[in-house]
Short mmCIF file of N, CA and C in Angstrom, two decimals:
data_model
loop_
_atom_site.label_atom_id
_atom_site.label_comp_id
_atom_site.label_asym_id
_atom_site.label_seq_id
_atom_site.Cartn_x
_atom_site.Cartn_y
_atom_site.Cartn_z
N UNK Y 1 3.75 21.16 -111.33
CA UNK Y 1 5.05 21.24 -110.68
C UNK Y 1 5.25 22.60 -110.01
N UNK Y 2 5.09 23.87 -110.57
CA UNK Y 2 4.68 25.09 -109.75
C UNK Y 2 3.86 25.75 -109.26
N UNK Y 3 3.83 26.05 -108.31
CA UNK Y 3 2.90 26.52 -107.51
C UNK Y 3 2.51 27.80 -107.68
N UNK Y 4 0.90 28.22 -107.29
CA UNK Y 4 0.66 29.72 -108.00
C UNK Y 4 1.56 30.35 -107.07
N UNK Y 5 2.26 30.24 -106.07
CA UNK Y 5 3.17 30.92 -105.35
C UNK Y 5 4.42 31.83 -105.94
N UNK Y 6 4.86 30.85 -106.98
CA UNK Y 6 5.98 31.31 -107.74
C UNK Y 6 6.88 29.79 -107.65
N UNK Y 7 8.07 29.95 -107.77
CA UNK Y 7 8.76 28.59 -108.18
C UNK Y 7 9.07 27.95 -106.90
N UNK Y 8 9.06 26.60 -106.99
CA UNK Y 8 9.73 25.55 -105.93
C UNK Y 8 10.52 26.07 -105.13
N UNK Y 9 10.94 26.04 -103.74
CA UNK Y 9 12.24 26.47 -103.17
C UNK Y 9 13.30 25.92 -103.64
N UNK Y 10 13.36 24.29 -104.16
CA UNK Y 10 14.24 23.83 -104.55
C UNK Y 10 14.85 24.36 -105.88
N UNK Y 11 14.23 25.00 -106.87
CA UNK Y 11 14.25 25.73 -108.10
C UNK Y 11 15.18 26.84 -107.35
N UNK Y 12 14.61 27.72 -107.05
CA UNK Y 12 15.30 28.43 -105.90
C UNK Y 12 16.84 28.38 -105.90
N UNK Y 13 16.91 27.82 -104.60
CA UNK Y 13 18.35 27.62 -104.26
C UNK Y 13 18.96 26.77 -105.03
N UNK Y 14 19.12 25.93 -106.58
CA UNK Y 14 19.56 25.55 -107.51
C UNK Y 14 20.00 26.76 -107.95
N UNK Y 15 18.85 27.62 -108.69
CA UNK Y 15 19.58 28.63 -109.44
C UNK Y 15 20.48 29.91 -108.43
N UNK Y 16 20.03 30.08 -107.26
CA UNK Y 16 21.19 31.04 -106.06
C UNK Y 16 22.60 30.01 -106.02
N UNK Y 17 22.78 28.83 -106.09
CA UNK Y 17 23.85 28.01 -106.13
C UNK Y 17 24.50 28.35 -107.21
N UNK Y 18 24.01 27.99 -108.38
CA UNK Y 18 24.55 28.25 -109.43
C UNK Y 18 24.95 30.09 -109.98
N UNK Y 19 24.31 30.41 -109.60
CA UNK Y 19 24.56 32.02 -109.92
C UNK Y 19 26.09 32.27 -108.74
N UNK Y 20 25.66 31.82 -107.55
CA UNK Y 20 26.68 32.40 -107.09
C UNK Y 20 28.77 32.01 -106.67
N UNK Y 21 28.32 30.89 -107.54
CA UNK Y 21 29.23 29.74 -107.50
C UNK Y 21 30.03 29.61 -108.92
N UNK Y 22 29.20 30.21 -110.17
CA UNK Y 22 29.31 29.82 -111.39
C UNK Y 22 30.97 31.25 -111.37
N UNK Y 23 31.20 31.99 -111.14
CA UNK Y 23 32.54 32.43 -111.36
C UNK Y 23 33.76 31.05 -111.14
N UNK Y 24 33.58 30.71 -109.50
CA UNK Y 24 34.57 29.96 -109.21
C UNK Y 24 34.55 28.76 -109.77
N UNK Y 25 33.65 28.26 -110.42
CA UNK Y 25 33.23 27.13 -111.45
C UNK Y 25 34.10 27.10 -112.77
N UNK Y 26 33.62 28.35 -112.99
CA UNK Y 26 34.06 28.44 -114.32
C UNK Y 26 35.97 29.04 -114.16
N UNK Y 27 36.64 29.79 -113.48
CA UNK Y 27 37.84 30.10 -113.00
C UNK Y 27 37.98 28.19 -112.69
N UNK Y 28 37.84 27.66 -112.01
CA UNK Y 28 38.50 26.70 -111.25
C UNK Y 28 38.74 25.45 -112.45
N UNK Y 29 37.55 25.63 -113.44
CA UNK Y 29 37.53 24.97 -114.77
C UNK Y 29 38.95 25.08 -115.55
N UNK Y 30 38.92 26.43 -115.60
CA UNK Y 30 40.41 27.04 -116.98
C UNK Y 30 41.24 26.65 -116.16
N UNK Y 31 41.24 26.46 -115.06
CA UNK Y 31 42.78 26.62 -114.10
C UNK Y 31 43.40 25.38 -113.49
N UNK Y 32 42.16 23.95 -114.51
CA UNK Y 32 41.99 22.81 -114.28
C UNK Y 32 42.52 22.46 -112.50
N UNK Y 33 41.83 22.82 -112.11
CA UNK Y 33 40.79 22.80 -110.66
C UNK Y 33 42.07 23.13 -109.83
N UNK Y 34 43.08 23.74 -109.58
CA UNK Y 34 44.30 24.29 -108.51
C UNK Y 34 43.44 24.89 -107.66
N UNK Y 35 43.35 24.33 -106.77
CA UNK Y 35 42.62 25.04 -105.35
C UNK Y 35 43.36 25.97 -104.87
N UNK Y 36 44.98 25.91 -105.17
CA UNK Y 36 46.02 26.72 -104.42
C UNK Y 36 45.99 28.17 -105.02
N UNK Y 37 45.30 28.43 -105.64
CA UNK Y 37 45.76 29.74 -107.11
C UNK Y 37 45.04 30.89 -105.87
N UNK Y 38 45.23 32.19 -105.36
CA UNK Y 38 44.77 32.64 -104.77
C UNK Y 38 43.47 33.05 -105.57
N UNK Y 39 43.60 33.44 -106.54
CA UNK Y 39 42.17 33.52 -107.20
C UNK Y 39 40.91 32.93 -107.07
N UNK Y 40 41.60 31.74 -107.70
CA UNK Y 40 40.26 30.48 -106.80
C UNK Y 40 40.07 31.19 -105.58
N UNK Y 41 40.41 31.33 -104.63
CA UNK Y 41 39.95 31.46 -103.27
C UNK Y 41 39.23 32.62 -103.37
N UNK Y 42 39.34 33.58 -104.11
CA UNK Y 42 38.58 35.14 -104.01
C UNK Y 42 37.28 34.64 -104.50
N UNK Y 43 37.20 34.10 -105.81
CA UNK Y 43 35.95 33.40 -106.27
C UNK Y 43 35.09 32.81 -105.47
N UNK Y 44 35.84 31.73 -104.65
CA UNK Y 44 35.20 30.77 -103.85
C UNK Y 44 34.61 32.05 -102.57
N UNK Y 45 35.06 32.63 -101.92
CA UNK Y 45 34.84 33.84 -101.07
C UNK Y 45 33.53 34.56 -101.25
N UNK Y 46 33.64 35.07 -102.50
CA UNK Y 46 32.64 35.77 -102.98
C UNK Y 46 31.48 35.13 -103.26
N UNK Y 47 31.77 33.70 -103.67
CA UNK Y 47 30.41 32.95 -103.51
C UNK Y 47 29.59 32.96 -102.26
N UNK Y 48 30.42 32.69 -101.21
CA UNK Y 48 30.20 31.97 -100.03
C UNK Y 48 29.17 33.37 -99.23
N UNK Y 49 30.08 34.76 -99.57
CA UNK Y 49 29.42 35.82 -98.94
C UNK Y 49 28.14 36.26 -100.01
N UNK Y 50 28.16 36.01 -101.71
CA UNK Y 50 27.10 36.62 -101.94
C UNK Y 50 25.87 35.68 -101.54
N UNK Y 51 26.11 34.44 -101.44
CA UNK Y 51 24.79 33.33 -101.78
C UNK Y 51 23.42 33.43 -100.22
N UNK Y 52 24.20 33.73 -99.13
CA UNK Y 52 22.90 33.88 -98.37
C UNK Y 52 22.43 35.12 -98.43
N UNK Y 53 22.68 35.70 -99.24
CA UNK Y 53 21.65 37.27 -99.24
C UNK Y 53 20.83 37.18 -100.79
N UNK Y 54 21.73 36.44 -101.33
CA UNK Y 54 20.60 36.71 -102.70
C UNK Y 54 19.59 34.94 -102.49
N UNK Y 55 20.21 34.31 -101.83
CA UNK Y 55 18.96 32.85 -101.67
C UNK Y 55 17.80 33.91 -100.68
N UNK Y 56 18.23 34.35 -99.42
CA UNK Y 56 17.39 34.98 -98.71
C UNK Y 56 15.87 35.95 -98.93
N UNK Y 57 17.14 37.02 -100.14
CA UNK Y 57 16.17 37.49 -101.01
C UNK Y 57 15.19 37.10 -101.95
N UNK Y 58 15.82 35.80 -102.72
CA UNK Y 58 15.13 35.59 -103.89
C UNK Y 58 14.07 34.38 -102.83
N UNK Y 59 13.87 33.77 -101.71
CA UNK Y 59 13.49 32.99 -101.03
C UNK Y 59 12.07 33.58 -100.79
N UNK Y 60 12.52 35.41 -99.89
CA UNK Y 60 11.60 36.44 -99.61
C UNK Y 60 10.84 36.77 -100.78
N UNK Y 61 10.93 37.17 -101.65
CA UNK Y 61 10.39 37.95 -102.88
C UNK Y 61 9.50 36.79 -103.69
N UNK Y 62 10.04 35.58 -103.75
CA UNK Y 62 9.52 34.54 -104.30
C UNK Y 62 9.87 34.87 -106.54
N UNK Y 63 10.74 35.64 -106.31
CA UNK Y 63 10.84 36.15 -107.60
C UNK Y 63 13.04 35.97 -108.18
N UNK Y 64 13.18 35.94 -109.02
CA UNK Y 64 14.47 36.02 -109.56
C UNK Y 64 14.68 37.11 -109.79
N UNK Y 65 14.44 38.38 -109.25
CA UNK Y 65 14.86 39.75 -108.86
C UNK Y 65 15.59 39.83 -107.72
N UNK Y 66 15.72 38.76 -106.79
CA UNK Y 66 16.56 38.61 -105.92
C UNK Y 66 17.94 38.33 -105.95
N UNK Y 67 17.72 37.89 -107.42
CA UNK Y 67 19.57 37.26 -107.93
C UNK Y 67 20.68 38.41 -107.88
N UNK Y 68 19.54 39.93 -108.19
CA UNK Y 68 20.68 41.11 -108.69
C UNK Y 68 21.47 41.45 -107.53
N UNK Y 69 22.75 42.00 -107.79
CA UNK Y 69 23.47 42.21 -107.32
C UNK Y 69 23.35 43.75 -106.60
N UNK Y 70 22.43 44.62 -107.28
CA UNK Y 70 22.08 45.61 -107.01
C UNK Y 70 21.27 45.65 -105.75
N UNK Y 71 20.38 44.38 -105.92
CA UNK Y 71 19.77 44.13 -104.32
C UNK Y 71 20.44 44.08 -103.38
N UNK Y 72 21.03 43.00 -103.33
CA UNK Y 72 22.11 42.37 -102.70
C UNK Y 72 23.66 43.42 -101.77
N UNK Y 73 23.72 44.02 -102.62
CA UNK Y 73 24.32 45.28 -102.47
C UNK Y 73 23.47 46.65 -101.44
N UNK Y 74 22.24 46.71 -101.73
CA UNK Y 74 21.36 47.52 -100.49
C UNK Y 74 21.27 46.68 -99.73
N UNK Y 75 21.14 45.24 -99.80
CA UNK Y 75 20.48 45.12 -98.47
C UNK Y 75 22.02 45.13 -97.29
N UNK Y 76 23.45 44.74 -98.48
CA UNK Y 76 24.50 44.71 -96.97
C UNK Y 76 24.62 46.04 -96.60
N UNK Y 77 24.88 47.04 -97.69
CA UNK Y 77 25.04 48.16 -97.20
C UNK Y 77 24.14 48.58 -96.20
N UNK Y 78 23.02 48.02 -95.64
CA UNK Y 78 22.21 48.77 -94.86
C UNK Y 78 22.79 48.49 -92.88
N UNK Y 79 23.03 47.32 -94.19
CA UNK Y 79 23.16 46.34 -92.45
C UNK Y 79 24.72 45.42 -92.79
N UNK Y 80 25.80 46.06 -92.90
CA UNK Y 80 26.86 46.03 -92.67
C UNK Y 80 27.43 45.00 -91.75
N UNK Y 81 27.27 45.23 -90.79
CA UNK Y 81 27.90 44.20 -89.33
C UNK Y 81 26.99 43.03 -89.23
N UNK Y 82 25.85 43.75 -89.01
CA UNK Y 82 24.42 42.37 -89.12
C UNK Y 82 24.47 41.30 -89.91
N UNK Y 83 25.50 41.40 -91.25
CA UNK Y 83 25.19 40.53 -92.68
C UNK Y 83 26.35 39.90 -92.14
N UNK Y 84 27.12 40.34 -91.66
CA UNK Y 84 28.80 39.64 -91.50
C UNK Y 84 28.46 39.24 -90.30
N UNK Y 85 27.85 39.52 -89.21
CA UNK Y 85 27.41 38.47 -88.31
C UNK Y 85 26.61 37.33 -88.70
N UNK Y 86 25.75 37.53 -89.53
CA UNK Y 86 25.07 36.58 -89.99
C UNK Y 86 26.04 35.50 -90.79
N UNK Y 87 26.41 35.81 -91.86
CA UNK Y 87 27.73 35.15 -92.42
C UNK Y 87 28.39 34.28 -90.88
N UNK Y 88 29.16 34.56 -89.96
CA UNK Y 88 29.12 33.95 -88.98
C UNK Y 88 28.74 32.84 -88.69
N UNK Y 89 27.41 33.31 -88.17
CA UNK Y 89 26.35 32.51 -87.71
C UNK Y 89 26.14 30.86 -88.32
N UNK Y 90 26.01 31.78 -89.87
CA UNK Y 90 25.38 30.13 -90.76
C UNK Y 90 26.76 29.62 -90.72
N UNK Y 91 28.59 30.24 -90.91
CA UNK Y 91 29.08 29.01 -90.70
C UNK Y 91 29.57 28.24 -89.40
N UNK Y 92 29.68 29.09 -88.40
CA UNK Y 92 29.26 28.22 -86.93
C UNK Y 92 28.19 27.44 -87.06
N UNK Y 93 27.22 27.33 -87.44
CA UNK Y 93 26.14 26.51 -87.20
C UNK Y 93 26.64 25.19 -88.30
N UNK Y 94 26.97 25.81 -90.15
CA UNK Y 94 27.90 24.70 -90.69
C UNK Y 94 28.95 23.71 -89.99
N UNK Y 95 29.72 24.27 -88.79
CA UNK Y 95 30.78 23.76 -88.82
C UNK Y 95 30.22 22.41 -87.43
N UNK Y 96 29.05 23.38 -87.14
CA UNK Y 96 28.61 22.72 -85.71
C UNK Y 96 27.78 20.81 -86.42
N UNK Y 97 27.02 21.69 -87.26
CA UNK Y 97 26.37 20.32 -87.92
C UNK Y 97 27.41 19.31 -88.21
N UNK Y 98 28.37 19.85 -89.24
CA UNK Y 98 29.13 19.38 -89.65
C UNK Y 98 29.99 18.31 -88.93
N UNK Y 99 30.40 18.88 -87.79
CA UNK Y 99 31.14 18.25 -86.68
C UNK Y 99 30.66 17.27 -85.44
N UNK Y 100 28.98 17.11 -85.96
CA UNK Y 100 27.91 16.01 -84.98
C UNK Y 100 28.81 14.91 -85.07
N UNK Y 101 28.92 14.08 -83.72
CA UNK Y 101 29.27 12.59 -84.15
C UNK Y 101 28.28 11.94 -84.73
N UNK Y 102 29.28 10.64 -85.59
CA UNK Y 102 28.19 10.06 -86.59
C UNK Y 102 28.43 8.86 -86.25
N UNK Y 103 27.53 7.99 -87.33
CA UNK Y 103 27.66 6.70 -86.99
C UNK Y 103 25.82 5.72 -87.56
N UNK Y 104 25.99 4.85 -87.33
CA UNK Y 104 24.64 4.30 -87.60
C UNK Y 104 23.40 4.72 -86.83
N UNK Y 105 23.83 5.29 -85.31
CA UNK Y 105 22.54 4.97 -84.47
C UNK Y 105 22.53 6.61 -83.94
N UNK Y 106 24.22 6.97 -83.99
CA UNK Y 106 24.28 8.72 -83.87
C UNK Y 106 23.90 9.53 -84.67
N UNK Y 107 23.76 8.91 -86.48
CA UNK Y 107 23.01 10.12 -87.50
C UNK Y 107 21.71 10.29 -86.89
N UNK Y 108 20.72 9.27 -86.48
CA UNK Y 108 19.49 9.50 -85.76
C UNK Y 108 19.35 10.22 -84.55
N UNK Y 109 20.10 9.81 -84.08
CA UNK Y 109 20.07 10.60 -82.30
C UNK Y 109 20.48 12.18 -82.79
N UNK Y 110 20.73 12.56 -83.69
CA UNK Y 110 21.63 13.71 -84.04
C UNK Y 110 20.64 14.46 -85.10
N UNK Y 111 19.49 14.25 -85.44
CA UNK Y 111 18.80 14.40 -86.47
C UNK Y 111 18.09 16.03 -85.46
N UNK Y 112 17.25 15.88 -84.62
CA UNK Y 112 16.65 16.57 -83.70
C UNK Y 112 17.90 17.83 -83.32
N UNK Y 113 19.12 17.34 -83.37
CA UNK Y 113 19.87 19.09 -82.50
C UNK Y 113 20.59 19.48 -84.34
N UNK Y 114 20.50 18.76 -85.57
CA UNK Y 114 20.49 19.22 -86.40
C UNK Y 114 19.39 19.94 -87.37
N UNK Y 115 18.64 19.33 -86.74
CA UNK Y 115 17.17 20.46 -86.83
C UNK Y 115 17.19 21.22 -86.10
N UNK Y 116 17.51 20.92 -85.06
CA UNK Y 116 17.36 22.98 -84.09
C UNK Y 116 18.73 23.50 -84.61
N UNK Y 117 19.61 23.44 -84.63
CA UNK Y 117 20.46 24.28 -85.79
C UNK Y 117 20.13 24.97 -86.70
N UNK Y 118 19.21 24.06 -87.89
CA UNK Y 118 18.80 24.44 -88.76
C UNK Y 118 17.77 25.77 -88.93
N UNK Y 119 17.10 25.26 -88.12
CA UNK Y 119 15.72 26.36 -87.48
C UNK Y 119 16.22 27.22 -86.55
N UNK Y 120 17.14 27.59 -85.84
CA UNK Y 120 17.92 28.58 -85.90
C UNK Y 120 18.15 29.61 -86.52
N UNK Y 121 19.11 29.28 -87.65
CA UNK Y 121 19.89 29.66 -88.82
C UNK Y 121 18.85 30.20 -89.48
N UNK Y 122 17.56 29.57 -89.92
CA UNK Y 122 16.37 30.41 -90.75
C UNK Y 122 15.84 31.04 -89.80
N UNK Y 123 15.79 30.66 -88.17
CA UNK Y 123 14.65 32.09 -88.22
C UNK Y 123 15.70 33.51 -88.06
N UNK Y 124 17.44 33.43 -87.51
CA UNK Y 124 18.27 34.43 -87.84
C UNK Y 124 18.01 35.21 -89.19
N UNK Y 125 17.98 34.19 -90.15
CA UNK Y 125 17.59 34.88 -91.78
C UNK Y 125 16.67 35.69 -91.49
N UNK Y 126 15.09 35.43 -91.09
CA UNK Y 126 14.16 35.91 -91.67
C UNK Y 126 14.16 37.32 -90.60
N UNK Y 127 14.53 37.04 -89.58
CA UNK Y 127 14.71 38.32 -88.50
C UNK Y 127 15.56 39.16 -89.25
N UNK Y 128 16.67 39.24 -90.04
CA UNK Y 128 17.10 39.86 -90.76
C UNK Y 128 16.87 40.79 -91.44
N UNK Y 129 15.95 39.15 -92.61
CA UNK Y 129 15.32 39.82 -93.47
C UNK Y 129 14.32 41.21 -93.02
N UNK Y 130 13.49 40.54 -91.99
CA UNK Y 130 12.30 41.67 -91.86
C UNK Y 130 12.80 42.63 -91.05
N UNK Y 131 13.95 42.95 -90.68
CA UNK Y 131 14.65 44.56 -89.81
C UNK Y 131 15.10 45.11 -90.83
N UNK Y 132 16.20 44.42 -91.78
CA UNK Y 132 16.91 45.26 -92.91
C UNK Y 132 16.40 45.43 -93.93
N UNK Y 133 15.69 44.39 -94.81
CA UNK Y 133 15.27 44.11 -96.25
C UNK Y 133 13.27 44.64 -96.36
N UNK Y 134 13.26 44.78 -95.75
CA UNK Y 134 11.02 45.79 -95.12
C UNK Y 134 11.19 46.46 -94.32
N UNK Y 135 12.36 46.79 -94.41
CA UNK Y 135 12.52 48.17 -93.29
C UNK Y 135 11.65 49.48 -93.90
N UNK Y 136 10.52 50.40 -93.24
CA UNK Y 136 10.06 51.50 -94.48
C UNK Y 136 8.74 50.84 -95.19
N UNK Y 137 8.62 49.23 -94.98
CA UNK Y 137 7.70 49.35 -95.79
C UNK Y 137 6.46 48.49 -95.14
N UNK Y 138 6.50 48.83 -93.47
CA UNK Y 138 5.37 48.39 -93.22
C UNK Y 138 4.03 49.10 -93.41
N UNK Y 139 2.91 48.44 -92.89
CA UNK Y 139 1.71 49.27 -93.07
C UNK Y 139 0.76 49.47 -91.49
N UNK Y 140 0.30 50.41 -91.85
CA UNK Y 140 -0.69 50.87 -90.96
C UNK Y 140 -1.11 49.46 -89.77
N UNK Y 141 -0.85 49.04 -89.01
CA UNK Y 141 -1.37 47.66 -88.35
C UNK Y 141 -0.72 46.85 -88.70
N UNK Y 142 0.37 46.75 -89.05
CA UNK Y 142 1.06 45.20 -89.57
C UNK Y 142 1.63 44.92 -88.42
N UNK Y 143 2.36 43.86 -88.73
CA UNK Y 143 3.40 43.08 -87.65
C UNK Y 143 4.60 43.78 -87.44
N UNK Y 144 4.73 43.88 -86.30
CA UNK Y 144 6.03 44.34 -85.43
C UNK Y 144 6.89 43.29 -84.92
N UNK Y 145 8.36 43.31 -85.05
CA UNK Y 145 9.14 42.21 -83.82
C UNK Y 145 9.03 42.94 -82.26
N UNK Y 146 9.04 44.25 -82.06
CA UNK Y 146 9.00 45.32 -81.00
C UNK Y 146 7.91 45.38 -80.75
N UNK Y 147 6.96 44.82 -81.46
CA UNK Y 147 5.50 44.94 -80.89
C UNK Y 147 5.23 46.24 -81.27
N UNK Y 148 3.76 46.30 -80.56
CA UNK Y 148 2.80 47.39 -81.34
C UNK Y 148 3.11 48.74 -80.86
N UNK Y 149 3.33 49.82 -82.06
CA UNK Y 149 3.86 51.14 -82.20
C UNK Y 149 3.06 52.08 -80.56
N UNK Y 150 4.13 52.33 -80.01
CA UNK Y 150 3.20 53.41 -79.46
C UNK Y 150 2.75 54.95 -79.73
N UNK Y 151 1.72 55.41 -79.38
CA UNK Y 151 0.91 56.08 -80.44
C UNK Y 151 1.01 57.32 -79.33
#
C-alpha cells in the first residue's frame, strides 16, 4: 500500500484535512454546529488559510514535517502577498469549478476546462513552492524557472 516514496497522496491530504480543520470540528461540535457564532468562522478561516501551505508542504517534502506550523509560518512570512494571492487563486478557481454548468451531458463536456483549472492551481502551487519554500537551496547546475545563472 506504500510506496518507497513515502505515503499515498491520498494519506496526505486526509491527514492536512484533518489537522487543519480539526479546531473548527471540534469548536463547531461543543457549540452543537451554530455556524452563526463568530468563532466558528475564525476557526473555519484559519483552516481554509492554513491547509494549502501545509498540504503543499507536506505534498513537497513527502514527509509529516510539513504539518508544523513552524513551517508553515516561514514559508508565509517569506512570501506574504504571494501566499494571499495564492489563497485567491485556489478560491477563484473553487468558485469557477464550482459554478460549471451541470447536467448529464454538461458534467462531461465540463470535465476537460475542470481539468485545466485544476492543473492550473497545481502548477501555481509548485511555482510557489520552488521560488519561496527552495529558495537558498539550489545546487551547482540545478534547475532554474529564470533559466541558467549567468556567470
Amino acid at each position: 500500500m506504500f510506496s518507497s516514496d513515502g505515503l499515498p497522496p491520498f494519506v496526505r491530504l486526509a491527514v492536512c484535512i484533518i489537522v487543519s480543520f480539526l479546531p473548527f470540528a471540534v469548536y463547531a461540535h461543543t457549540a452543537a454546529w451554530a455556524a452563526d457564532i463568530p468563532l466558528a468562522w475564525l476557526f473555519l478561516a484559519a483552516g481554509v488559510i492554513y491547509f494549502p501551505g501545509i498540504f503543499m508542504r507536506t505534498s513537497v517534502r513527502e514527509r509529516f514535517s510539513g504539518l508544523s506550523p513552524v513551517g508553515w509560518w516561514g514559508l508565509v512570512r517569506r512570501a506574504p502577498f504571494s501566499y494571499a494571492g495564492l489563497l485567491g487563486a485556489i478560491c477563484a478557481g473553487g468558485w469557477i469549478i464550482l459554478n460549471l454548468p451541470s447536467g448529464p451531458l454538461m458534467d462531461f463536456a465540463m470535465v476537460p476546462v475542470k481539468l485545466y483549472v485544476a492543473c492550473v492551481l497545481m502548477n501555481m502551487c509548485g511555482l510557489f513552492m520552488l521560488k519561496h519554500e527552495f529558495a537558498g537551496e539550489e545546487e551547482v547546475g540545478s534547475f532554474s524557472p529564470s533559466g541558467p545563472a549567468a556567470s
